[in-house]
Every structure is written in structure tokens, then in C-alpha cells.
PDB file of C-alpha atoms and ligand atoms in Angstrom:
ATOM      1  CA  UNK P   1       0.000   0.000   0.000  1.00  0.00           C
ATOM      2  CA  UNK P   2       1.238   3.513  -0.784  1.00  0.00           C
ATOM      3  CA  UNK P   3       2.248   5.627   2.181  1.00  0.00           C
ATOM      4  CA  UNK P   4      -0.496   8.051   3.284  1.00  0.00           C
ATOM      5  CA  UNK P   5       0.268  11.692   2.516  1.00  0.00           C
ATOM      6  CA  UNK P   6      -1.286  12.653   5.848  1.00  0.00           C
ATOM      7  CA  UNK P   7      -1.516  10.475   8.904  1.00  0.00           C
ATOM      8  CA  UNK P   8      -2.978  10.999  12.374  1.00  0.00           C
ATOM      9  CA  UNK P   9      -2.101   8.513  15.079  1.00  0.00           C
ATOM     10  CA  UNK P  10      -3.933   8.577  18.405  1.00  0.00           C
ATOM     11  CA  UNK P  11      -4.482  12.345  18.203  1.00  0.00           C
ATOM     12  CA  UNK P  12      -6.032  14.060  21.215  1.00  0.00           C
ATOM     13  CA  UNK P  13      -7.115  17.710  21.245  1.00  0.00           C
ATOM     14  CA  UNK P  14      -8.331  19.667  24.255  1.00  0.00           C
ATOM     15  CA  UNK P  15     -10.248  22.914  23.848  1.00  0.00           C
ATOM     16  CA  UNK P  16     -10.239  24.681  27.189  1.00  0.00           C
ATOM     17  CA  UNK P  17     -11.464  22.160  29.744  1.00  0.00           C
ATOM     18  CA  UNK P  18     -12.991  19.892  27.091  1.00  0.00           C
ATOM     19  CA  UNK P  19     -11.342  16.764  25.751  1.00  0.00           C
ATOM     20  CA  UNK P  20     -12.650  16.929  22.157  1.00  0.00           C
ATOM     21  CA  UNK P  21     -10.513  14.589  20.041  1.00  0.00           C
ATOM     22  CA  UNK P  22     -10.007  11.370  21.979  1.00  0.00           C
ATOM     23  CA  UNK P  23      -7.526   9.373  19.934  1.00  0.00           C
ATOM     24  CA  UNK P  24      -8.117  10.021  16.230  1.00  0.00           C
ATOM     25  CA  UNK P  25      -6.479   7.577  13.814  1.00  0.00           C
ATOM     26  CA  UNK P  26      -6.752   8.667  10.194  1.00  0.00           C
ATOM     27  CA  UNK P  27      -4.774   7.904   7.042  1.00  0.00           C
ATOM     28  CA  UNK P  28      -5.244  10.056   3.934  1.00  0.00           C
ATOM     29  CA  UNK P  29      -3.874   8.302   0.831  1.00  0.00           C
ATOM     30  CA  UNK P  30      -2.309  10.448  -1.941  1.00  0.00           C
ATOM     31  CA  UNK P  31      -4.093  11.515  -5.140  1.00  0.00           C
ATOM     32  CA  UNK P  32      -7.517  10.502  -3.862  1.00  0.00           C
ATOM     33  CA  UNK P  33     -10.480  11.983  -2.031  1.00  0.00           C
ATOM     34  CA  UNK P  34     -11.039  10.925   1.562  1.00  0.00           C
ATOM     35  CA  UNK P  35     -14.431  11.841   3.015  1.00  0.00           C
ATOM     36  CA  UNK P  36     -14.681  12.633   6.713  1.00  0.00           C
ATOM     37  CA  UNK P  37     -18.262  11.998   7.816  1.00  0.00           C
ATOM     38  CA  UNK P  38     -20.102  11.938  11.118  1.00  0.00           C
ATOM     39  CA  UNK P  39     -22.892  13.469  13.132  1.00  0.00           C
ATOM     40  CA  UNK P  40     -22.934  17.121  14.243  1.00  0.00           C
ATOM     41  CA  UNK P  41     -20.393  17.600  16.993  1.00  0.00           C
ATOM     42  CA  UNK P  42     -18.472  14.404  16.149  1.00  0.00           C
ATOM     43  CA  UNK P  43     -15.163  16.289  15.856  1.00  0.00           C
ATOM     44  CA  UNK P  44     -14.698  16.736  12.089  1.00  0.00           C
ATOM     45  CA  UNK P  45     -13.927  20.462  12.127  1.00  0.00           C
ATOM     46  CA  UNK P  46     -11.697  20.038  15.186  1.00  0.00           C
ATOM     47  CA  UNK P  47      -9.766  17.358  13.282  1.00  0.00           C
ATOM     48  CA  UNK P  48      -9.158  19.705  10.310  1.00  0.00           C
ATOM     49  CA  UNK P  49      -8.136  22.548  12.647  1.00  0.00           C
ATOM     50  CA  UNK P  50      -5.747  20.254  14.506  1.00  0.00           C
ATOM     51  CA  UNK P  51      -4.151  19.149  11.202  1.00  0.00           C
ATOM     52  CA  UNK P  52      -3.640  22.812  10.212  1.00  0.00           C
ATOM     53  CA  UNK P  53      -2.039  23.653  13.561  1.00  0.00           C
ATOM     54  CA  UNK P  54      -4.935  25.890  14.610  1.00  0.00           C
ATOM     55  CA  UNK P  55      -5.446  23.624  17.640  1.00  0.00           C
ATOM     56  CA  UNK P  56      -2.589  21.862  19.385  1.00  0.00           C
ATOM     57  CA  UNK P  57      -2.644  18.073  19.594  1.00  0.00           C
ATOM     58  CA  UNK P  58      -2.004  17.319  23.272  1.00  0.00           C
ATOM     59  CA  UNK P  59      -1.155  13.697  22.557  1.00  0.00           C
ATOM     60  CA  UNK P  60      -0.398  11.580  19.489  1.00  0.00           C
ATOM     61  CA  UNK P  61       1.130  12.582  16.188  1.00  0.00           C
ATOM     62  CA  UNK P  62       0.187  14.261  12.929  1.00  0.00           C
ATOM     63  CA  UNK P  63       2.549  13.488  10.014  1.00  0.00           C
ATOM     64  CA  UNK P  64       2.600  15.040   6.567  1.00  0.00           C
ATOM     65  CA  UNK P  65       4.600  13.319   3.854  1.00  0.00           C
ATOM     66  CA  UNK P  66       6.323  11.258   6.523  1.00  0.00           C
ATOM     67  CA  UNK P  67       7.437  14.254   8.646  1.00  0.00           C
ATOM     68  CA  UNK P  68       5.940  15.071  12.058  1.00  0.00           C
ATOM     69  CA  UNK P  69       3.939  18.348  11.941  1.00  0.00           C
ATOM     70  CA  UNK P  70       1.747  18.089  15.042  1.00  0.00           C
ATOM     71  CA  UNK P  71       1.745  16.551  18.495  1.00  0.00           C
ATOM     72  CA  UNK P  72       3.584  17.217  21.733  1.00  0.00           C
ATOM     73  CA  UNK P  73       6.873  18.932  20.947  1.00  0.00           C
ATOM     74  CA  UNK P  74       6.166  19.376  17.222  1.00  0.00           C
ATOM     75  CA  UNK P  75       3.708  21.928  16.084  1.00  0.00           C
ATOM     76  CA  UNK P  76       3.868  23.438  12.631  1.00  0.00           C
ATOM     77  CA  UNK P  77       1.977  26.753  12.473  1.00  0.00           C
ATOM     78  CA  UNK P  78      -0.793  27.385   9.915  1.00  0.00           C
ATOM     79  CA  UNK P  79       1.650  29.395   7.698  1.00  0.00           C
ATOM     80  CA  UNK P  80       4.132  26.486   7.897  1.00  0.00           C
ATOM     81  CA  UNK P  81       1.378  24.143   6.720  1.00  0.00           C
ATOM     82  CA  UNK P  82       0.492  26.493   3.834  1.00  0.00           C
ATOM     83  CA  UNK P  83       4.158  26.569   2.776  1.00  0.00           C
ATOM     84  CA  UNK P  84       4.148  22.775   2.732  1.00  0.00           C
ATOM     85  CA  UNK P  85       1.276  22.893   0.221  1.00  0.00           C
ATOM     86  CA  UNK P  86      -1.835  22.490   2.379  1.00  0.00           C
ATOM     87  CA  UNK P  87      -4.882  24.683   1.823  1.00  0.00           C
ATOM     88  CA  UNK P  88      -7.805  24.836   4.248  1.00  0.00           C
ATOM     89  CA  UNK P  89     -11.354  25.976   3.484  1.00  0.00           C
ATOM     90  CA  UNK P  90     -12.981  26.469   6.906  1.00  0.00           C
ATOM     91  CA  UNK P  91     -16.700  26.106   7.638  1.00  0.00           C
ATOM     92  CA  UNK P  92     -17.013  29.874   8.000  1.00  0.00           C
ATOM     93  CA  UNK P  93     -15.128  30.268   4.683  1.00  0.00           C
ATOM     94  CA  UNK P  94     -12.365  32.642   5.819  1.00  0.00           C
ATOM     95  CA  UNK P  95     -12.769  35.229   3.057  1.00  0.00           C
ATOM     96  CA  UNK P  96     -12.067  38.964   3.355  1.00  0.00           C
ATOM     97  CA  UNK P  97     -15.456  40.714   3.196  1.00  0.00           C
ATOM     98  CA  UNK P  98     -14.098  44.220   2.489  1.00  0.00           C
ATOM     99  CA  UNK P  99     -11.863  43.108  -0.373  1.00  0.00           C
ATOM    100  CA  UNK P 100     -13.040  42.387  -3.892  1.00  0.00           C
ATOM    101  CA  UNK P 101     -13.301  38.872  -5.305  1.00  0.00           C
ATOM    102  CA  UNK P 102     -10.151  39.669  -7.315  1.00  0.00           C
ATOM    103  CA  UNK P 103      -8.198  40.822  -4.259  1.00  0.00           C
ATOM    104  CA  UNK P 104      -9.298  37.740  -2.319  1.00  0.00           C
ATOM    105  CA  UNK P 105      -7.950  35.555  -5.127  1.00  0.00           C
ATOM    106  CA  UNK P 106      -4.638  37.433  -5.371  1.00  0.00           C
ATOM    107  CA  UNK P 107      -4.081  37.079  -1.601  1.00  0.00           C
ATOM    108  CA  UNK P 108      -4.760  33.353  -1.822  1.00  0.00           C
ATOM    109  CA  UNK P 109      -2.236  32.833  -4.636  1.00  0.00           C
ATOM    110  CA  UNK P 110       1.091  32.696  -2.883  1.00  0.00           C
ATOM    111  CA  UNK P 111       2.966  33.150  -6.164  1.00  0.00           C
ATOM    112  CA  UNK P 112       1.077  36.269  -7.316  1.00  0.00           C
ATOM    113  CA  UNK P 113       1.568  39.815  -6.038  1.00  0.00           C
ATOM    114  CA  UNK P 114      -1.154  41.277  -8.255  1.00  0.00           C
ATOM    115  CA  UNK P 115      -3.934  40.102 -10.560  1.00  0.00           C
ATOM    116  CA  UNK P 116      -1.718  40.125 -13.661  1.00  0.00           C
ATOM    117  CA  UNK P 117       0.423  37.435 -12.014  1.00  0.00           C
ATOM    118  CA  UNK P 118      -2.500  35.043 -11.537  1.00  0.00           C
ATOM    119  CA  UNK P 119      -2.417  31.941 -13.716  1.00  0.00           C
ATOM    120  CA  UNK P 120      -5.080  32.971 -16.262  1.00  0.00           C
ATOM    121  CA  UNK P 121      -5.652  29.474 -17.623  1.00  0.00           C
ATOM    122  CA  UNK P 122      -6.270  28.200 -14.108  1.00  0.00           C
ATOM    123  CA  UNK P 123      -8.524  31.158 -13.365  1.00  0.00           C
ATOM    124  CA  UNK P 124     -10.632  30.459 -16.468  1.00  0.00           C
ATOM    125  CA  UNK P 125     -10.834  26.812 -15.403  1.00  0.00           C
ATOM    126  CA  UNK P 126     -12.189  27.967 -12.019  1.00  0.00           C
ATOM    127  CA  UNK P 127     -14.636  30.430 -13.667  1.00  0.00           C
ATOM    128  CA  UNK P 128     -15.967  27.473 -15.686  1.00  0.00           C
ATOM    129  CA  UNK P 129     -17.149  25.863 -12.428  1.00  0.00           C
ATOM    130  CA  UNK P 130     -18.114  29.080 -10.616  1.00  0.00           C
ATOM    131  CA  UNK P 131     -19.221  31.667 -13.217  1.00  0.00           C
ATOM    132  CA  UNK P 132     -20.509  34.019 -10.479  1.00  0.00           C
ATOM    133  CA  UNK P 133     -16.919  34.770  -9.508  1.00  0.00           C
ATOM    134  CA  UNK P 134     -16.169  36.126 -12.976  1.00  0.00           C
ATOM    135  CA  UNK P 135     -19.368  38.172 -12.956  1.00  0.00           C
ATOM    136  CA  UNK P 136     -18.620  39.718  -9.538  1.00  0.00           C
ATOM    137  CA  UNK P 137     -14.821  39.903  -9.980  1.00  0.00           C
ATOM    138  CA  UNK P 138     -14.583  43.508  -8.821  1.00  0.00           C
ATOM    139  CA  UNK P 139     -17.345  43.390  -6.192  1.00  0.00           C
ATOM    140  CA  UNK P 140     -16.653  43.285  -2.444  1.00  0.00           C
ATOM    141  CA  UNK P 141     -16.707  39.658  -1.302  1.00  0.00           C
ATOM    142  CA  UNK P 142     -18.925  40.636   1.645  1.00  0.00           C
ATOM    143  CA  UNK P 143     -21.733  41.503  -0.775  1.00  0.00           C
ATOM    144  CA  UNK P 144     -21.788  38.047  -2.403  1.00  0.00           C
ATOM    145  CA  UNK P 145     -24.592  35.646  -1.514  1.00  0.00           C
ATOM    146  CA  UNK P 146     -23.837  32.817   0.915  1.00  0.00           C
ATOM    147  CA  UNK P 147     -23.410  30.309  -1.902  1.00  0.00           C
ATOM    148  CA  UNK P 148     -21.196  32.678  -3.914  1.00  0.00           C
ATOM    149  CA  UNK P 149     -18.976  33.184  -0.841  1.00  0.00           C
ATOM    150  CA  UNK P 150     -18.713  29.407  -0.596  1.00  0.00           C
ATOM    151  CA  UNK P 151     -17.598  29.288  -4.245  1.00  0.00           C
ATOM    152  CA  UNK P 152     -15.008  32.003  -3.582  1.00  0.00           C
ATOM    153  CA  UNK P 153     -13.678  30.142  -0.543  1.00  0.00           C
ATOM    154  CA  UNK P 154     -13.147  26.980  -2.587  1.00  0.00           C
ATOM    155  CA  UNK P 155     -11.752  28.962  -5.544  1.00  0.00           C
ATOM    156  CA  UNK P 156      -9.148  30.561  -3.242  1.00  0.00           C
ATOM    157  CA  UNK P 157      -8.015  27.136  -2.098  1.00  0.00           C
ATOM    158  CA  UNK P 158      -7.564  25.850  -5.661  1.00  0.00           C
ATOM    159  CA  UNK P 159      -6.098  28.956  -7.358  1.00  0.00           C
ATOM    160  CA  UNK P 160      -2.719  27.227  -7.179  1.00  0.00           C
ATOM    161  CA  UNK P 161      -1.902  23.533  -7.270  1.00  0.00           C
ATOM    162  CA  UNK P 162      -1.804  22.269  -3.673  1.00  0.00           C
ATOM    163  CA  UNK P 163      -0.590  19.003  -2.261  1.00  0.00           C
ATOM    164  CA  UNK P 164      -3.469  18.617   0.173  1.00  0.00           C
ATOM    165  CA  UNK P 165      -6.845  20.342   0.327  1.00  0.00           C
ATOM    166  CA  UNK P 166      -8.825  20.296   3.576  1.00  0.00           C
ATOM    167  CA  UNK P 167     -12.382  21.409   2.877  1.00  0.00           C
ATOM    168  CA  UNK P 168     -15.157  21.743   5.472  1.00  0.00           C
ATOM    169  CA  UNK P 169     -18.699  21.306   4.086  1.00  0.00           C
ATOM    170  CA  UNK P 170     -18.252  22.936   0.660  1.00  0.00           C
ATOM    171  CA  UNK P 171     -21.768  22.207  -0.616  1.00  0.00           C
ATOM    172  CA  UNK P 172     -23.563  23.939   2.262  1.00  0.00           C
ATOM    173  CA  UNK P 173     -26.131  26.383   0.868  1.00  0.00           C
ATOM    174  CA  UNK P 174     -25.324  25.766  -2.799  1.00  0.00           C
ATOM    175  CA  UNK P 175     -27.887  25.302  -5.564  1.00  0.00           C
ATOM    176  CA  UNK P 176     -27.853  21.785  -7.105  1.00  0.00           C
ATOM    177  CA  UNK P 177     -26.211  22.914 -10.371  1.00  0.00           C
ATOM    178  CA  UNK P 178     -23.309  24.491  -8.487  1.00  0.00           C
ATOM    179  CA  UNK P 179     -23.004  21.432  -6.230  1.00  0.00           C
ATOM    180  CA  UNK P 180     -22.570  19.414  -9.420  1.00  0.00           C
ATOM    181  CA  UNK P 181     -19.886  21.872 -10.609  1.00  0.00           C
ATOM    182  CA  UNK P 182     -18.133  21.559  -7.275  1.00  0.00           C
ATOM    183  CA  UNK P 183     -18.209  17.754  -7.581  1.00  0.00           C
ATOM    184  CA  UNK P 184     -16.694  18.068 -11.078  1.00  0.00           C
ATOM    185  CA  UNK P 185     -13.998  20.430  -9.759  1.00  0.00           C
ATOM    186  CA  UNK P 186     -12.933  18.007  -7.008  1.00  0.00           C
ATOM    187  CA  UNK P 187     -12.900  15.090  -9.468  1.00  0.00           C
ATOM    188  CA  UNK P 188     -10.653  17.066 -11.870  1.00  0.00           C
ATOM    189  CA  UNK P 189      -8.344  18.077  -9.015  1.00  0.00           C
ATOM    190  CA  UNK P 190      -8.069  14.454  -7.975  1.00  0.00           C
ATOM    191  CA  UNK P 191      -7.233  13.456 -11.553  1.00  0.00           C
ATOM    192  CA  UNK P 192      -4.438  16.060 -11.396  1.00  0.00           C
ATOM    193  CA  UNK P 193      -3.060  14.167  -8.348  1.00  0.00           C
ATOM    194  CA  UNK P 194      -4.314  16.520  -5.640  1.00  0.00           C
ATOM    195  CA  UNK P 195      -5.036  14.818  -2.331  1.00  0.00           C
ATOM    196  CA  UNK P 196      -8.286  15.957  -0.732  1.00  0.00           C
ATOM    197  CA  UNK P 197      -9.789  15.522   2.732  1.00  0.00           C
ATOM    198  CA  UNK P 198     -13.402  16.596   2.579  1.00  0.00           C
ATOM    199  CA  UNK P 199     -16.006  17.023   5.320  1.00  0.00           C
ATOM    200  CA  UNK P 200     -19.473  16.741   3.845  1.00  0.00           C
ATOM    201  CA  UNK P 201     -22.975  16.133   5.245  1.00  0.00           C
ATOM    202  CA  UNK P 202     -24.499  15.560   1.798  1.00  0.00           C
ATOM    203  CA  UNK P 203     -24.095  11.815   1.348  1.00  0.00           C
ATOM    204  CA  UNK P 204     -24.872  11.962  -2.348  1.00  0.00           C
ATOM    205  CA  UNK P 205     -21.988  14.419  -2.818  1.00  0.00           C
ATOM    206  CA  UNK P 206     -19.802  12.210  -0.627  1.00  0.00           C
ATOM    207  CA  UNK P 207     -20.393   9.060  -2.606  1.00  0.00           C
ATOM    208  CA  UNK P 208     -19.866  10.744  -5.987  1.00  0.00           C
ATOM    209  CA  UNK P 209     -16.535  12.309  -5.003  1.00  0.00           C
ATOM    210  CA  UNK P 210     -15.083  10.047  -2.321  1.00  0.00           C
ATOM    211  CA  UNK P 211     -12.684   7.158  -2.801  1.00  0.00           C
ATOM    212  CA  UNK P 212     -12.109   6.529   0.890  1.00  0.00           C
ATOM    213  CA  UNK P 213     -14.201   7.335   3.924  1.00  0.00           C
ATOM    214  CA  UNK P 214     -13.633   7.813   7.622  1.00  0.00           C
ATOM    215  CA  UNK P 215     -16.589   8.196   9.963  1.00  0.00           C
ATOM    216  CA  UNK P 216     -16.165  10.018  13.280  1.00  0.00           C
ATOM    217  CA  UNK P 217     -18.182   9.774  16.459  1.00  0.00           C
ATOM    218  CA  UNK P 218     -17.425  11.245  19.881  1.00  0.00           C
ATOM    219  CA  UNK P 219     -13.953  12.476  18.927  1.00  0.00           C
ATOM    220  CA  UNK P 220     -12.748   9.242  17.327  1.00  0.00           C
ATOM    221  CA  UNK P 221     -12.728   7.588  13.910  1.00  0.00           C
ATOM    222  CA  UNK P 222     -15.126   4.675  14.303  1.00  0.00           C
ATOM    223  CA  UNK P 223     -15.022   3.361  10.725  1.00  0.00           C
ATOM    224  CA  UNK P 224     -12.546   3.637   7.853  1.00  0.00           C
ATOM    225  CA  UNK P 225     -12.779   1.985   4.471  1.00  0.00           C
ATOM    226  CA  UNK P 226     -13.724   2.482   0.859  1.00  0.00           C
ATOM    227  CA  UNK P 227     -16.545   4.849  -0.088  1.00  0.00           C
ATOM    228  CA  UNK P 228     -17.963   2.261  -2.492  1.00  0.00           C
ATOM    229  CA  UNK P 229     -18.372  -0.221   0.344  1.00  0.00           C
ATOM    230  CA  UNK P 230     -20.223   2.274   2.564  1.00  0.00           C
ATOM    231  CA  UNK P 231     -22.362   3.538  -0.327  1.00  0.00           C
ATOM    232  CA  UNK P 232     -23.497  -0.032  -1.067  1.00  0.00           C
ATOM    233  CA  UNK P 233     -24.329  -0.937   2.526  1.00  0.00           C
ATOM    234  CA  UNK P 234     -27.593   0.500   3.892  1.00  0.00           C
ATOM    235  CA  UNK P 235     -27.170  -1.185   7.254  1.00  0.00           C
ATOM    236  CA  UNK P 236     -23.670   0.257   7.715  1.00  0.00           C
ATOM    237  CA  UNK P 237     -24.909   3.754   6.776  1.00  0.00           C
ATOM    238  CA  UNK P 238     -27.711   3.484   9.333  1.00  0.00           C
ATOM    239  CA  UNK P 239     -25.370   2.295  12.046  1.00  0.00           C
ATOM    240  CA  UNK P 240     -22.637   4.879  11.374  1.00  0.00           C
ATOM    241  CA  UNK P 241     -24.579   7.911  10.210  1.00  0.00           C
ATOM    242  CA  UNK P 242     -27.946   7.283  11.791  1.00  0.00           C
ATOM    243  CA  UNK P 243     -29.616   7.450   8.422  1.00  0.00           C
ATOM    244  CA  UNK P 244     -29.763   5.191   5.425  1.00  0.00           C
ATOM    245  CA  UNK P 245     -29.691   7.153   2.210  1.00  0.00           C
ATOM    246  CA  UNK P 246     -30.173   4.130   0.034  1.00  0.00           C
ATOM    247  CA  UNK P 247     -27.605   2.164  -1.887  1.00  0.00           C
ATOM    248  CA  UNK P 248     -29.521   2.418  -5.169  1.00  0.00           C
ATOM    249  CA  UNK P 249     -28.170   4.793  -7.812  1.00  0.00           C
TER     250      UNK P 249
HETATM  251  N1  ATP C   1     -14.103  26.498  20.408  1.00  0.00           N
HETATM  252  C1  ATP C   1     -14.722  25.520  21.055  1.00  0.00           C
HETATM  253  N2  ATP C   1     -14.931  25.576  22.402  1.00  0.00           N
HETATM  254  C2  ATP C   1     -15.558  24.587  23.056  1.00  0.00           C
HETATM  255  N3  ATP C   1     -16.012  23.474  22.475  1.00  0.00           N
HETATM  256  C3  ATP C   1     -15.837  23.354  21.157  1.00  0.00           C
HETATM  257  C4  ATP C   1     -15.184  24.361  20.372  1.00  0.00           C
HETATM  258  N4  ATP C   1     -15.170  23.961  19.079  1.00  0.00           N
HETATM  259  C5  ATP C   1     -15.781  22.760  19.065  1.00  0.00           C
HETATM  260  N5  ATP C   1     -16.181  22.387  20.297  1.00  0.00           N
HETATM  261  C6  ATP C   1     -16.907  21.159  20.666  1.00  0.00           C
HETATM  262  O1  ATP C   1     -16.197  20.057  20.116  1.00  0.00           O
HETATM  263  C7  ATP C   1     -17.084  19.067  19.628  1.00  0.00           C
HETATM  264  C8  ATP C   1     -16.720  18.789  18.183  1.00  0.00           C
HETATM  265  O2  ATP C   1     -16.992  19.947  17.412  1.00  0.00           O
HETATM  266  P1  ATP C   1     -16.660  20.028  15.860  1.00  0.00           P
HETATM  267  O3  ATP C   1     -16.913  21.424  15.443  1.00  0.00           O
HETATM  268  O4  ATP C   1     -15.318  19.456  15.617  1.00  0.00           O
HETATM  269  O5  ATP C   1     -17.774  19.027  15.286  1.00  0.00           O
HETATM  270  P2  ATP C   1     -18.175  18.723  13.775  1.00  0.00           P
HETATM  271  O6  ATP C   1     -18.058  17.231  13.608  1.00  0.00           O
HETATM  272  O7  ATP C   1     -17.419  19.578  12.837  1.00  0.00           O
HETATM  273  O8  ATP C   1     -19.737  19.083  13.789  1.00  0.00           O
HETATM  274  P3  ATP C   1     -20.659  19.795  12.641  1.00  0.00           P
HETATM  275  O9  ATP C   1     -21.078  18.689  11.724  1.00  0.00           O
HETATM  276  O10 ATP C   1     -21.821  20.302  13.434  1.00  0.00           O
HETATM  277  O11 ATP C   1     -19.879  20.874  11.980  1.00  0.00           O
HETATM  278  C9  ATP C   1     -18.495  19.620  19.837  1.00  0.00           C
HETATM  279  O12 ATP C   1     -19.031  19.028  20.976  1.00  0.00           O
HETATM  280  C10 ATP C   1     -18.265  21.101  20.031  1.00  0.00           C
HETATM  281  O13 ATP C   1     -19.250  21.623  20.886  1.00  0.00           O
HETATM  282 MG1   MG C   2     -17.963  21.096  11.583  1.00  0.00          MG
END
């Protein structure tokens, strides 16, 4: 088996007095999409934040490309993680409301100091998925609709090739046609060898995009395997997610 690009071993995270992650084991294989599923409050967002170095792992180890990046005694900062090629799209999107769509994109592209230095072919590729961003290129990001902000947040993460994308609930609030575009974007990124760890509540999205799946509950990964296996198993879906969404296509 190929070595995982990202690996968490027995990761514990405390937030204040609360023991939130209670021994997370997770392997994210390269050039594939791993879905992180689980009920509200299971610990998915905390896991992504711990990987990025936004929370400190109090026990265990986070490794990226074989090197320790998190855990007692080793904590790479969020800028360190970005330099290593990770991009994170948080649940609350993390865009700059007072800046234009264009300025948000320039800031996200570490290789560009102004718009003329953006990779135009890549930008057009992104506009193909999210045409609203082209239309509102010079508008303040804060004036975009919720779904358009979501598109901008994902566009910022993919404006440059990254080694690992961490994306928290990208389809939230999006119209079905744009959800389909987002699915197509992730599939194309995967074909270009990007590794993706995706939190998603929409199981239909998850099964179309995901190769692997990890299901969390109470601060731990309680199931890991192939997405195809979970998608085909109603009983397993009911047991792990509390809801069977049907294995039929
Ligand atoms: N800043 C915080 N302070 C205190 N508790 C927190 C904080 N952030 C998260 N938690 C708690 O940690 C647990 C896991 O939260 P987390 O946001 O990781 O869940 P999640 O799986 O992303 O849920 P959702 O699907 O609702 O986004 C929850 O019980 C939550 O209340
Ligand atoms: Mg969350």
C-alpha cells in the first residue's frame, strides 16, 4: 500500500477544559479523495483545525509526507502548513469581506503579487465551475450571496496547485447545479493528483466524489474503508450515520 500523505495517530485535542478529540487515527492516501463523515459535533472540524495547527494536539502525532507536523513537541503553524502545500477551506469560509473577489484571489495565490500574475488558464478553469466569480470579480466579497462566498472560498483554495486540500462542508447552501460543478472540480483536481480531505454532510456528494471514507463519532474515527463499500451498505450507513440514504443509484 502507498504511504499516506497525511496520517494521524492517536491524536487528542483539548479545547479549554474539554477533551474533544479522543484518539483520532486517520490515514489520507495520496491523489484521492477521503471523506470525513459523522454526526454534528463528532469532531470533524476540530480534526481539520488540529491538522492545520490551529489547535494543538495534546497527545499523538500528525505526520505530513512522513514528517511530524503536530503533536507534543512538534507543532507546525498554519503558515508552515500552507508553505508545505496544504490549503484549508474552513466552515465559515475565511474570506475577506471588504476586499473584492479579485483581491481575495490574489491574496490566496502565494505566487502572485497582483492580478496580472495570476495563472489565467487556471482562473478560467475555475470560472468554468463558478461563473458568479467572474461576474462579480470587482465586487466586495462581503456583498456576495452565501453560496457565492462558498464558491469564492473553494476557488481561493484551488487557485494554485496544492498538495493537500482540507475542505469543510463545501456544498452547504449551494444550488444543485453548483453542487454538481463543485463535484466536477474536485474530481478534476483528484485526476491532477491533488489529495483531498473533505467534510461533507451531503451523502450523495460524498459518494460521488469520495474514494475513501472515515466516519467520526465522539472524537474518534469509528469506521474507515472504501466509499464504495459504505455507499453499497444500507445497514452500515444506518449504524454509522444514523440514516440510510439508500444504496440504489
Ligand atoms: N471552540 C470551542 N470551544 C468549546 N467546544 C468546542 C469548540 N469547538 C468545538 N467544540 C466542541 O467540540 C465538539 C466537536 O466539534 P466540531 O466542530 O469538531 O464538530 P463537527 O463534527 O465539525 O460538527 P458539525 O457537523 O456540526 O460541523 C463539539 O461538541 C463542540 O461543541
Ligand atoms: Mg464542523
